Amino acid sequence: MENLLKSTYCTSLTQYTRRISREVFIGDVPLGAHHPIRVQSMTTTDTMDTIATVEQSIRMIDAGCEYVRITAPSINEAKNLENIKKELRARGYNTPLVADIHFTPNAAEVAARIVEKVRINPGNFADRKKFELHDYTDASYVEELERIRDRFIPLVKICKEYGTAMRIGTNHGSLSDRIMSRYGDSAIGMVESALEFLRICESEGFKNIVLSMKSSNPQVMVQAYRLLINKMDAENMHYPLHLGVTEAGEGEDGRIKSAAGIGTLLEDGIGDTVRVSLTEDPEFEIPVARELVSRYNNRMNHGNIPPITTDSIPYSPFSYERRLSYEVANFGAHNVPRVIADYSKHDKITAASLFPIGYLYSVPTDKWNLTDLACDYVYAGSNTIDFEIPGTLSLIYDASNWMKNHDKDRLFPLFTLDQFFNAEKISDSLNFISVSIDQVNLLIENKQIFNAGNIVLILTTANKHAMAEQRRLFIELMNQHIKVPVIIKQTYSSLNSDQLQLHASTDVGALLLDGFGDGIWIDTDGKISPQIINSLQFGILQAARTRISKTEYISCPSCGRTLFDLQETTARIRSRTDHLKGIKIGIMGCIVNGPGEMADADYGYVGSGPGKITLYKGREVVTKSINTDIAVDALIELIKANGDWVEKEELVS
Ligand code: SF4
């Protein structure tokens, strides 16, 4: 890791600049170099159903999709790509088509003669996954590579001859047994998996290549892309990158997870094309991808951020480690990042105001019941709260307001730095100080104020390149060994709730993924409901895997291989299990890719034939081919048998 730290993974950490990649030709829509970041998606229809696939492709293209990917699980589907292409062209659509290949090199060789791009998965192009680890000697490993080379070169030659592009698309969940044996289940394993295939292409002089490093875990995904760039730079290779968080799921969770992973990389100028994988109809993925990408159209002219080079940062961008902070009240050290609800713009705060942020008051029992998404602090600003608040909640008042109420329990002041220096009184236990990067020198000069262990900083920014500016301040705190806990505050105005979800997940998610942040505070212009903001804040922490407050669903986006109604089934499973905090459930459309792709899920629900489901506990098959009509019940029985079940009512305290 020492050597890697001395190398870069992006052009600048402080000045937004797109990574320069080589130009790749995909039909009439080139990729990389100076071209815009392209948006793409994948059909979910049966590839043998030409008209259904064409019509779905048209819906995607009309929504703004610039490449349409279609699965080709066997030679028959690969051949049918010809009919799909002809029909699309006849209807006036010239959008490049991409064949998605797993396990079937012969289907790839057919497809490469028809479509503009072929995606292969290096984990399963020439390998069958048996979840077995082998002891390879260097010689036997080289022999394996030779076997892969022999199997892969015919496809490379066809791509060269037909001008077909290729994506070498590594998925975290489907690394080959060979790679797992040598590199383990790691970001470096993902990178090496792609590089083995890339080197074969280069040896044949084939360079029309795009790469991807997808994972359902945004932490792993971000690290793998960064490592890939680092390694490619070392070999003077500059291929464009296709970004995606795989099996992100549906609805809010899927969008937050995708934005955290994809957005983190886009913030550093990384990425030439984006696919947001949601368990929804593919045309719904396009506006999400477009919103993520559009933020960078005018990013270059952001406010100045003091420069720093990637070789002098005090943390590794290639592995996760939370920034060390000491404990103040329930912030920092081993505490989960805290959630702050901003009620300062409310005219009046009543008991009912707390319902949307996880506190339900029961009049008959005169008790507060907490949900899993009960926030930790309410910022009331200049408001006062005159009812008994729940025991797990604390309040933040503006300093002048706090002075009038400072004798109350669980009530703490918020100062500006100037106010803090001039305060007649501060709290013995917890003071919040709002700071921005302009005050970094003042903070350093006065770092003795942190010795009392009663300060938590609230980091604000007005910079368009907000994440980078806030990251810069975290870096400075680390360089100065200032271990004060820090809440990340982001302020947004004029956004609707869909935009807020994506912007905040990117801006805050990116910092959390690098180990920064002891709290989250999303402030808006008051037009978005507190419930949406609260749920978003917990969702971002969950996506960054820094605070787990709900069940996690790793569900595939579905494709032509899917063997049941994935959206409906996911909704049914979710309605029965969404109270099982901390459990990960994989819901996968097919047995070919599903078990590998569901990565670190605790339980798996996988389509294994028409009307049939196979259930997994981790990587182990528990029940094979049960009927779909009893499969959800059987999944719940399996969770119960493993002691992970709780009844919904038991959770209310
Ligand atoms: S796991 Fe889902 S998206 Fe992946 S190949 Fe199977 S059905 Fe298609």
mmCIF file of N, CA and C in Angstrom, residues 5 87 123 227 301 360 479 529 568 575 607 650:
data_model
loop_
_atom_site.group_PDB
_atom_site.id
_atom_site.type_symbol
_atom_site.label_atom_id
_atom_site.label_comp_id
_atom_site.label_asym_id
_atom_site.label_seq_id
_atom_site.Cartn_x
_atom_site.Cartn_y
_atom_site.Cartn_z
ATOM 1 N N LEU A 5 0.270 4.620 -2.371
ATOM 2 C CA LEU A 5 -0.021 5.948 -1.868
ATOM 3 C C LEU A 5 0.773 7.022 -2.601
ATOM 4 N N GLU A 87 -34.454 -4.369 -36.595
ATOM 5 C CA GLU A 87 -35.750 -3.758 -36.296
ATOM 6 C C GLU A 87 -35.560 -2.344 -35.726
ATOM 7 N N GLY A 123 -14.378 -12.785 -14.768
ATOM 8 C CA GLY A 123 -14.556 -13.808 -13.730
ATOM 9 C C GLY A 123 -15.186 -15.076 -14.254
ATOM 10 N N LEU A 227 -7.913 1.912 -7.631
ATOM 11 C CA LEU A 227 -6.753 1.030 -7.785
ATOM 12 C C LEU A 227 -6.494 0.717 -9.250
ATOM 13 N N ASN A 301 -15.402 25.574 -12.971
ATOM 14 C CA ASN A 301 -15.202 26.937 -12.454
ATOM 15 C C ASN A 301 -15.696 27.075 -11.012
ATOM 16 N N LEU A 360 -42.358 8.429 17.833
ATOM 17 C CA LEU A 360 -43.818 8.354 17.797
ATOM 18 C C LEU A 360 -44.335 8.446 19.228
ATOM 19 N N ASN A 479 -3.537 16.109 9.076
ATOM 20 C CA ASN A 479 -2.120 16.505 9.020
ATOM 21 C C ASN A 479 -1.691 17.218 10.299
ATOM 22 N N SER A 529 -39.776 17.518 2.950
ATOM 23 C CA SER A 529 -40.285 17.087 4.257
ATOM 24 C C SER A 529 -39.178 16.507 5.136
ATOM 25 N N GLU A 568 -41.795 -7.378 -8.278
ATOM 26 C CA GLU A 568 -42.913 -7.763 -7.404
ATOM 27 C C GLU A 568 -42.395 -8.605 -6.233
ATOM 28 N N SER A 575 -41.591 -6.244 2.204
ATOM 29 C CA SER A 575 -42.702 -5.957 3.121
ATOM 30 C C SER A 575 -42.683 -6.886 4.345
ATOM 31 N N GLY A 607 -33.592 -17.286 -8.451
ATOM 32 C CA GLY A 607 -34.375 -18.014 -9.458
ATOM 33 C C GLY A 607 -33.543 -19.163 -10.021
ATOM 34 N N GLU A 650 -41.577 -6.334 18.505
ATOM 35 C CA GLU A 650 -40.527 -6.351 19.519
ATOM 36 C C GLU A 650 -39.562 -5.176 19.364
#
